[in-house]
Amino acid sequence: MMAVNKKEDIRLGLHRSDYMLDSETNSLLQIELNTISTSFPGLGSLVSELHRTLLNQYGEVLGLDSERIPRNWAAIQFAEALGKAWVEYNNESAVVMMIVQAEERNMYDQYWLINHLKESHGVMTIRKTLAQVEAEGLVLPNGTLVVDGRPVAVVYFRAGYAPTDYPSEVEWSARLLIEQSSAIKCPSISYHLVGTKKIQQELAKPSVLERFLDNEEDIAKLRKCFAGLWSLDNEEIVKSAIEKPDLFVLKPQREGGGNNLYGHDLRETLIRLKNEQGEALAAYILMQRIFPRASLTQLVQGGVCFEELSISELGIFGSYLRNKDKVVINNQCGYLMRTKVSSSNEGGVAAGFAVLDSILLTDE
Ligand code: ADP
Ligand code: MG
């Protein structure tokens, strides 16, 4: 697409920036920025409402005030961004197409968005796998993407981020077809790439934020959220990580949870990669391990309640919509609180490591 200098006038980003509270400095440090298939605007906002409702009923007994749970409009605001993107595309008969995995496990989170999109914006959504797009899709000479006989205004990727989403050339040619069309892609290829751990690490290098921001205060605020991030051509850091693996996380360019390396695995992998020479090390980044304070929590999974020491990860949703130079939306859109047992390294809810949670504001 770069070779043919493809123009993308309309950009839609549905993002989530994740943080953990570092117990040493008591500051929120960024874990990562998600730019593709950002999940849980639907179920996350429902869980906040569930907790509010429970506190409305039992708050007095528990000594907790339901008003202290901040309202969470993530699903409504994400649907609004999709609806406004649809308006910018300006084709009354077009639909939003959600790209999903063949055996989708997180469909109710997605349906909640689709529901708001239909109810509040009158926009229809179709759900297709990449293989279905390849079989049923074509691009008209004017650039319109047509799938199953329907013009598509927005392609919203809730799949397409993992190697397993591209089991054959069929899926790659579906992605190419989508890219060749005038449909708005959420995310575009560039936004997709910006979500990689490599870019996060590059942005944390000295003088890089300055390329994108003018205001020094903004730069300082952003930088304060960055944990230590290093590329593996830094021999000093690789040596420290092999000596003290528990202070680091080794991350490949992957999404969706379950791919990072810790402790013993981290050390073994670094030693192996170093011996392999060549480009092997460049596929990973090293990150300072963040240690949030653990607290005793009641977690419910599969209808069973159990008590465990746990830690939480806060995600802030954000939406961005631009048509040429006109910025239509640039907003925070509510939050996602995830809590997991502190002994677990990974954090994914869909992956089975964490549960959905809410924030309760206190005076401390
Ligand atoms: P993914 O794209 O797979 O979600 P993440 O970078 O979000 O990758 O890492 C997955 C999980 O691993 C996070 O949700 C968090 O629980 C844990 N994690 C990631 N980075 C760190 C870190 N620097 N310190 C502590 N835990 C981390
Ligand atoms: Mg993550």
Short mmCIF file of C-alpha atoms and ligand atoms in Angstrom, two decimals:
data_model
loop_
_atom_site.label_atom_id
_atom_site.label_comp_id
_atom_site.label_asym_id
_atom_site.label_seq_id
_atom_site.Cartn_x
_atom_site.Cartn_y
_atom_site.Cartn_z
CA MET A 1 0.00 0.00 0.00
CA MET A 2 2.94 2.30 0.66
CA ALA A 3 4.34 1.45 -2.78
CA VAL A 4 1.12 2.58 -4.50
CA ASN A 5 0.96 5.63 -2.21
CA LYS A 6 -2.56 4.79 -1.04
CA LYS A 7 -4.46 7.80 0.35
CA GLU A 8 -6.40 7.32 3.58
CA ASP A 9 -8.32 10.54 4.26
CA ILE A 10 -10.43 9.26 7.14
CA ARG A 11 -8.71 7.77 10.18
CA LEU A 12 -10.52 6.07 13.02
CA GLY A 13 -8.72 4.91 16.15
CA LEU A 14 -10.40 3.03 19.01
CA HIS A 15 -7.61 2.69 21.54
CA ARG A 16 -6.92 1.69 25.12
CA SER A 17 -3.87 2.72 27.10
CA ASP A 18 -3.16 0.32 29.99
CA TYR A 19 -1.43 1.20 33.27
CA MET A 20 -0.34 -0.37 36.53
CA LEU A 21 0.31 1.50 39.75
CA ASP A 22 3.99 1.10 40.56
CA SER A 23 4.19 0.55 44.33
CA GLU A 24 7.68 2.03 44.62
CA THR A 25 6.92 5.44 43.07
CA ASN A 26 3.14 5.34 43.54
CA SER A 27 2.73 6.44 39.92
CA LEU A 28 0.77 4.93 37.05
CA LEU A 29 3.16 3.44 34.52
CA GLN A 30 2.01 2.48 31.05
CA ILE A 31 1.92 -1.23 30.24
CA GLU A 32 1.02 -0.80 26.58
CA LEU A 33 -1.19 1.02 24.08
CA ASN A 34 -3.74 -1.12 22.23
CA THR A 35 -4.67 0.05 18.74
CA ILE A 36 -6.25 -3.08 17.24
CA SER A 37 -9.17 -5.10 18.56
CA THR A 38 -9.31 -3.02 21.74
CA SER A 39 -11.61 -5.12 23.86
CA PHE A 40 -14.07 -4.71 26.74
CA PRO A 41 -15.71 -1.34 26.10
CA GLY A 42 -18.96 -3.36 26.20
CA LEU A 43 -18.61 -5.77 29.12
CA GLY A 44 -16.29 -3.40 31.04
CA SER A 45 -18.92 -0.65 31.17
CA LEU A 46 -21.60 -3.21 32.07
CA VAL A 47 -19.53 -4.44 35.01
CA SER A 48 -19.20 -0.85 36.30
CA GLU A 49 -23.00 -0.56 36.12
CA LEU A 50 -23.35 -3.94 37.86
CA HIS A 51 -21.14 -2.75 40.71
CA ARG A 52 -23.08 0.54 40.98
CA THR A 53 -26.36 -1.37 41.14
CA LEU A 54 -24.99 -3.72 43.80
CA LEU A 55 -23.81 -0.77 45.90
CA ASN A 56 -27.17 0.94 45.46
CA GLN A 57 -28.68 -2.14 47.10
CA TYR A 58 -26.04 -3.13 49.63
CA GLY A 59 -23.80 -0.06 49.90
CA GLU A 60 -25.07 0.89 53.34
CA VAL A 61 -24.28 -2.53 54.80
CA LEU A 62 -20.83 -2.46 53.19
CA GLY A 63 -20.14 1.19 54.06
CA LEU A 64 -19.53 2.02 50.37
CA ASP A 65 -21.14 4.76 48.28
CA SER A 66 -22.23 3.80 44.74
CA GLU A 67 -21.65 7.40 43.57
CA ARG A 68 -17.93 6.77 44.06
CA ILE A 69 -17.86 4.40 41.13
CA PRO A 70 -17.19 6.71 38.16
CA ARG A 71 -19.69 6.40 35.31
CA ASN A 72 -18.23 4.42 32.44
CA TRP A 73 -19.58 5.23 28.98
CA ALA A 74 -17.02 3.21 27.01
CA ALA A 75 -19.53 1.24 24.90
CA ILE A 76 -21.65 4.31 24.11
CA GLN A 77 -18.61 6.41 23.18
CA PHE A 78 -16.96 3.72 21.04
CA ALA A 79 -20.28 3.21 19.23
CA GLU A 80 -20.50 6.98 18.76
CA ALA A 81 -17.04 7.07 17.17
CA LEU A 82 -18.00 4.24 14.80
CA GLY A 83 -21.29 6.06 14.03
CA LYS A 84 -19.51 9.33 13.30
CA ALA A 85 -16.97 7.57 11.08
CA TRP A 86 -19.93 6.09 9.18
CA VAL A 87 -21.31 9.63 8.73
CA GLU A 88 -17.95 10.87 7.40
CA TYR A 89 -17.92 8.04 4.86
CA ASN A 90 -21.24 9.42 3.63
CA ASN A 91 -23.04 6.46 2.07
CA GLU A 92 -26.53 5.90 3.54
CA SER A 93 -26.72 2.30 2.38
CA ALA A 94 -23.31 1.26 3.75
CA VAL A 95 -22.75 -0.93 6.81
CA VAL A 96 -20.04 -1.32 9.44
CA MET A 97 -18.22 -4.64 9.02
CA MET A 98 -16.72 -6.21 12.11
CA ILE A 99 -13.88 -8.64 11.38
CA VAL A 100 -14.15 -11.50 13.87
CA GLN A 101 -12.39 -14.77 14.58
CA ALA A 102 -14.09 -17.93 13.33
CA GLU A 103 -14.56 -19.21 16.86
CA GLU A 104 -15.09 -15.90 18.62
CA ARG A 105 -15.08 -16.11 22.42
CA ASN A 106 -15.64 -12.46 23.17
CA MET A 107 -18.78 -11.93 21.10
CA TYR A 108 -20.99 -10.42 23.82
CA ASP A 109 -18.56 -7.56 24.32
CA GLN A 110 -18.83 -6.94 20.57
CA TYR A 111 -22.63 -7.30 20.45
CA TRP A 112 -23.02 -4.61 23.08
CA LEU A 113 -21.26 -2.13 20.75
CA ILE A 114 -23.29 -3.30 17.74
CA ASN A 115 -26.44 -2.79 19.79
CA HIS A 116 -25.57 0.85 20.62
CA LEU A 117 -24.56 1.50 17.03
CA LYS A 118 -27.95 0.33 15.78
CA GLU A 119 -30.08 1.89 18.56
CA SER A 120 -28.41 5.29 18.77
CA HIS A 121 -27.02 5.82 15.28
CA GLY A 122 -29.22 3.61 13.07
CA VAL A 123 -26.13 1.91 11.61
CA MET A 124 -26.22 -1.78 10.65
CA THR A 125 -23.25 -4.05 11.41
CA ILE A 126 -22.28 -7.27 9.67
CA ARG A 127 -19.84 -9.75 11.19
CA LYS A 128 -17.37 -11.53 8.91
CA THR A 129 -14.22 -13.58 9.24
CA LEU A 130 -11.31 -12.70 6.95
CA ALA A 131 -11.99 -15.92 5.00
CA GLN A 132 -15.60 -14.82 4.44
CA VAL A 133 -14.42 -11.41 3.22
CA GLU A 134 -12.18 -13.14 0.69
CA ALA A 135 -15.07 -15.34 -0.52
CA GLU A 136 -17.83 -12.70 -0.54
CA GLY A 137 -15.97 -9.42 -1.10
CA LEU A 138 -14.94 -7.27 -4.04
CA VAL A 139 -13.78 -3.70 -4.63
CA LEU A 140 -15.73 -1.66 -7.20
CA PRO A 141 -13.85 0.57 -9.67
CA ASN A 142 -14.76 3.62 -7.52
CA GLY A 143 -13.05 1.98 -4.51
CA THR A 144 -16.19 0.87 -2.66
CA LEU A 145 -15.75 -2.37 -0.73
CA VAL A 146 -18.78 -4.62 -1.20
CA VAL A 147 -19.19 -7.72 0.97
CA ASP A 148 -22.11 -10.10 0.62
CA GLY A 149 -23.79 -7.50 -1.63
CA ARG A 150 -23.46 -4.65 0.91
CA PRO A 151 -21.22 -1.58 0.64
CA VAL A 152 -18.93 -1.23 3.66
CA ALA A 153 -18.23 2.16 5.27
CA VAL A 154 -16.05 1.03 8.18
CA VAL A 155 -14.02 -2.16 8.63
CA TYR A 156 -13.68 -2.65 12.39
CA PHE A 157 -11.03 -5.26 13.22
CA ARG A 158 -11.81 -7.40 16.27
CA ALA A 159 -9.49 -10.02 14.78
CA GLY A 160 -6.49 -9.91 12.49
CA TYR A 161 -3.81 -9.23 15.14
CA ALA A 162 -2.51 -12.78 15.76
CA PRO A 163 -0.62 -15.13 13.40
CA THR A 164 -3.44 -17.67 13.95
CA ASP A 165 -5.84 -15.14 12.37
CA TYR A 166 -3.94 -15.67 9.07
CA PRO A 167 -3.82 -19.48 8.70
CA SER A 168 -3.53 -19.27 4.89
CA GLU A 169 -3.02 -16.87 1.97
CA VAL A 170 -6.82 -16.47 1.84
CA GLU A 171 -6.81 -14.29 4.97
CA TRP A 172 -3.89 -12.18 3.70
CA SER A 173 -5.68 -11.53 0.42
CA ALA A 174 -8.80 -10.47 2.36
CA ARG A 175 -6.66 -7.98 4.29
CA LEU A 176 -5.18 -6.71 1.02
CA LEU A 177 -8.65 -6.35 -0.53
CA ILE A 178 -9.79 -4.28 2.48
CA GLU A 179 -6.68 -2.10 2.27
CA GLN A 180 -7.20 -1.50 -1.45
CA SER A 181 -10.73 -0.20 -0.84
CA SER A 182 -11.95 3.22 0.27
CA ALA A 183 -13.59 1.79 3.41
CA ILE A 184 -12.37 3.31 6.69
CA LYS A 185 -10.13 0.82 8.47
CA CYS A 186 -10.11 0.70 12.24
CA PRO A 187 -7.19 0.47 12.60
CA SER A 188 -5.32 1.55 9.47
CA ILE A 189 -2.02 -0.27 8.88
CA SER A 190 -0.10 2.60 10.48
CA TYR A 191 -2.28 2.62 13.62
CA HIS A 192 -1.94 -1.18 13.77
CA LEU A 193 1.86 -0.84 13.74
CA VAL A 194 1.85 1.99 16.29
CA GLY A 195 0.37 -0.51 18.76
CA THR A 196 3.46 -2.71 18.65
CA LYS A 197 5.78 -2.97 21.64
CA LYS A 198 8.66 -1.89 19.38
CA ILE A 199 7.08 1.52 18.73
CA GLN A 200 6.31 1.93 22.44
CA GLN A 201 10.00 1.34 23.14
CA GLU A 202 11.13 3.74 20.38
CA LEU A 203 8.81 6.49 21.71
CA ALA A 204 10.45 6.19 25.11
CA LYS A 205 13.91 7.00 23.71
CA PRO A 206 15.33 10.47 24.40
CA SER A 207 14.18 13.23 21.97
CA VAL A 208 11.57 11.08 20.20
CA LEU A 209 8.42 12.53 21.82
CA GLU A 210 9.74 15.95 20.82
CA ARG A 211 9.21 14.99 17.17
CA PHE A 212 5.47 14.70 17.76
CA LEU A 213 4.67 17.23 20.51
CA ASP A 214 5.63 20.88 21.03
CA ASN A 215 4.39 21.52 24.53
CA GLU A 216 7.13 20.68 27.05
CA GLU A 217 4.67 20.12 29.87
CA ASP A 218 2.75 17.56 27.81
CA ILE A 219 6.00 15.81 26.94
CA ALA A 220 7.02 15.66 30.59
CA LYS A 221 3.61 14.30 31.63
CA LEU A 222 3.74 11.58 28.99
CA ARG A 223 7.29 10.63 29.84
CA LYS A 224 6.38 10.27 33.50
CA CYS A 225 4.09 7.37 32.51
CA PHE A 226 6.83 5.45 30.70
CA ALA A 227 8.44 2.53 32.46
CA GLY A 228 11.98 1.52 31.49
CA LEU A 229 11.95 0.23 27.89
CA TRP A 230 14.95 -1.07 25.98
CA SER A 231 15.79 -2.61 22.65
CA LEU A 232 17.99 -5.69 22.78
CA ASP A 233 20.94 -4.10 20.99
CA ASN A 234 21.66 -2.61 24.43
CA GLU A 235 24.18 -5.19 25.71
CA GLU A 236 24.31 -3.74 29.23
CA ILE A 237 20.57 -4.23 29.71
CA VAL A 238 20.57 -7.72 28.22
CA LYS A 239 23.32 -8.61 30.69
CA SER A 240 21.35 -7.15 33.65
CA ALA A 241 18.20 -9.00 32.53
CA ILE A 242 20.07 -12.31 32.40
CA GLU A 243 21.46 -11.63 35.90
CA LYS A 244 18.16 -10.37 37.41
CA PRO A 245 15.33 -11.68 35.22
CA ASP A 246 12.68 -10.95 37.85
CA LEU A 247 13.10 -7.22 37.36
CA PHE A 248 12.19 -7.39 33.65
CA VAL A 249 9.55 -8.54 31.14
CA LEU A 250 10.63 -9.78 27.70
CA LYS A 251 8.04 -8.92 25.03
CA PRO A 252 7.71 -10.11 21.42
CA GLN A 253 5.61 -8.14 18.89
CA ARG A 254 2.37 -9.86 19.82
CA GLU A 255 -1.10 -8.97 21.12
CA GLY A 256 -3.84 -10.75 23.02
CA GLY A 257 -2.00 -11.97 26.10
CA GLY A 258 0.08 -15.02 26.95
CA ASN A 259 3.15 -14.16 24.86
CA ASN A 260 5.47 -12.34 27.28
CA LEU A 261 8.35 -14.00 29.07
CA TYR A 262 9.26 -13.74 32.75
CA GLY A 263 11.86 -15.02 35.21
CA HIS A 264 13.51 -18.31 34.24
CA ASP A 265 11.95 -18.35 30.72
CA LEU A 266 13.16 -14.80 30.12
CA ARG A 267 16.75 -15.68 31.07
CA GLU A 268 16.78 -18.88 28.98
CA THR A 269 15.32 -17.09 25.96
CA LEU A 270 17.79 -14.20 26.16
CA ILE A 271 20.73 -16.60 26.34
CA ARG A 272 19.39 -18.58 23.36
CA LEU A 273 18.71 -15.43 21.29
CA LYS A 274 22.17 -14.06 22.03
CA ASN A 275 23.72 -17.31 20.78
CA GLU A 276 21.59 -17.33 17.63
CA GLN A 277 23.14 -14.01 16.56
CA GLY A 278 21.64 -12.16 13.59
CA GLU A 279 18.21 -10.56 13.79
CA ALA A 280 16.72 -12.83 16.48
CA LEU A 281 17.09 -10.30 19.32
CA ALA A 282 15.42 -7.54 17.29
CA ALA A 283 12.04 -9.29 17.49
CA TYR A 284 11.79 -8.49 21.21
CA ILE A 285 11.95 -5.58 23.62
CA LEU A 286 12.78 -5.55 27.32
CA MET A 287 10.61 -3.72 29.81
CA GLN A 288 11.06 -2.85 33.46
CA ARG A 289 8.78 -5.11 35.49
CA ILE A 290 6.17 -3.12 37.40
CA PHE A 291 5.17 -4.31 40.87
CA PRO A 292 1.75 -3.03 41.95
CA ARG A 293 0.65 -3.40 45.57
CA ALA A 294 -1.43 -6.54 46.09
CA SER A 295 -4.66 -6.55 48.10
CA LEU A 296 -7.11 -9.21 49.24
CA THR A 297 -10.00 -9.43 46.75
CA GLN A 298 -13.10 -11.50 46.12
CA LEU A 299 -13.03 -12.72 42.53
CA VAL A 300 -15.88 -14.51 40.73
CA GLN A 301 -15.07 -16.84 37.86
CA GLY A 302 -17.49 -19.35 36.34
CA GLY A 303 -20.01 -18.50 39.07
CA VAL A 304 -17.60 -19.43 41.88
CA CYS A 305 -16.35 -16.81 44.34
CA PHE A 306 -12.87 -17.09 45.83
CA GLU A 307 -10.57 -14.85 47.83
CA GLU A 308 -7.01 -14.15 46.67
CA LEU A 309 -4.24 -11.58 46.83
CA SER A 310 -4.66 -9.63 43.62
CA ILE A 311 -3.37 -6.71 41.56
CA SER A 312 -5.16 -4.47 39.06
CA GLU A 313 -4.51 -2.93 35.66
CA LEU A 314 -6.30 0.25 34.60
CA GLY A 315 -7.11 0.88 30.95
CA ILE A 316 -8.27 4.26 29.62
CA PHE A 317 -10.25 4.05 26.38
CA GLY A 318 -9.74 6.76 23.78
CA SER A 319 -11.26 7.47 20.40
CA TYR A 320 -9.86 9.51 17.55
CA LEU A 321 -11.52 10.38 14.24
CA ARG A 322 -10.03 12.57 11.55
CA ASN A 323 -11.14 13.43 8.02
CA LYS A 324 -8.24 15.05 6.16
CA ASP A 325 -7.25 17.95 8.46
CA LYS A 326 -10.53 18.06 10.37
CA VAL A 327 -10.32 16.31 13.76
CA VAL A 328 -13.87 15.13 14.47
CA ILE A 329 -13.22 13.29 17.76
CA ASN A 330 -10.25 13.19 20.15
CA ASN A 331 -11.63 11.95 23.44
CA GLN A 332 -11.11 9.76 26.47
CA CYS A 333 -13.96 7.22 26.56
CA GLY A 334 -14.21 5.64 29.99
CA TYR A 335 -12.14 2.91 31.53
CA LEU A 336 -11.45 -0.77 31.97
CA MET A 337 -10.39 -2.15 35.32
CA ARG A 338 -8.97 -5.67 35.30
CA THR A 339 -7.96 -7.57 38.41
CA LYS A 340 -5.90 -10.75 38.54
CA VAL A 341 -4.37 -12.94 41.21
CA SER A 342 -0.96 -11.47 41.98
CA SER A 343 0.85 -14.76 41.30
CA SER A 344 -0.22 -14.67 37.63
CA ASN A 345 2.13 -12.96 35.20
CA GLU A 346 -0.40 -12.41 32.43
CA GLY A 347 -3.44 -10.15 32.47
CA GLY A 348 -5.96 -11.08 29.77
CA VAL A 349 -9.62 -11.50 30.68
CA ALA A 350 -10.59 -13.39 27.51
CA ALA A 351 -7.40 -15.43 27.90
CA GLY A 352 -8.67 -16.48 31.35
CA PHE A 353 -6.06 -14.74 33.54
CA ALA A 354 -8.06 -11.81 34.93
CA VAL A 355 -11.58 -10.67 35.83
CA LEU A 356 -13.41 -7.44 34.97
CA ASP A 357 -13.60 -4.91 37.78
CA SER A 358 -14.52 -1.29 38.61
CA ILE A 359 -12.93 1.74 40.21
CA LEU A 360 -14.11 3.03 43.58
CA LEU A 361 -12.76 6.51 44.30
CA THR A 362 -11.60 7.21 47.88
CA ASP A 363 -10.29 10.33 49.65
CA GLU A 364 -6.80 8.93 50.34
P1 ADP B 1 -0.61 -8.02 25.33
O1 ADP B 1 -0.52 -7.21 24.09
O2 ADP B 1 -0.44 -9.48 25.10
O3 ADP B 1 -1.86 -7.70 26.13
P2 ADP B 1 0.83 -6.67 27.47
O4 ADP B 1 2.03 -5.86 27.28
O5 ADP B 1 -0.43 -5.94 27.81
O6 ADP B 1 0.65 -7.61 26.19
O7 ADP B 1 1.12 -7.73 28.61
C1 ADP B 1 0.18 -8.68 29.05
C2 ADP B 1 0.03 -8.65 30.56
O8 ADP B 1 1.29 -8.88 31.19
C3 ADP B 1 -0.44 -7.32 31.10
O9 ADP B 1 -1.85 -7.23 31.10
C4 ADP B 1 0.14 -7.30 32.50
O10 ADP B 1 -0.68 -8.01 33.41
C5 ADP B 1 1.45 -8.05 32.34
N1 ADP B 1 2.56 -7.12 32.11
C6 ADP B 1 2.96 -6.61 30.93
N2 ADP B 1 4.01 -5.76 31.06
C7 ADP B 1 4.29 -5.74 32.39
C8 ADP B 1 5.27 -5.06 33.19
N3 ADP B 1 6.17 -4.24 32.64
N4 ADP B 1 5.26 -5.29 34.53
C9 ADP B 1 4.37 -6.12 35.08
N5 ADP B 1 3.42 -6.79 34.40
C10 ADP B 1 3.37 -6.61 33.06
MG MG B 2 -2.30 -6.00 27.12
#
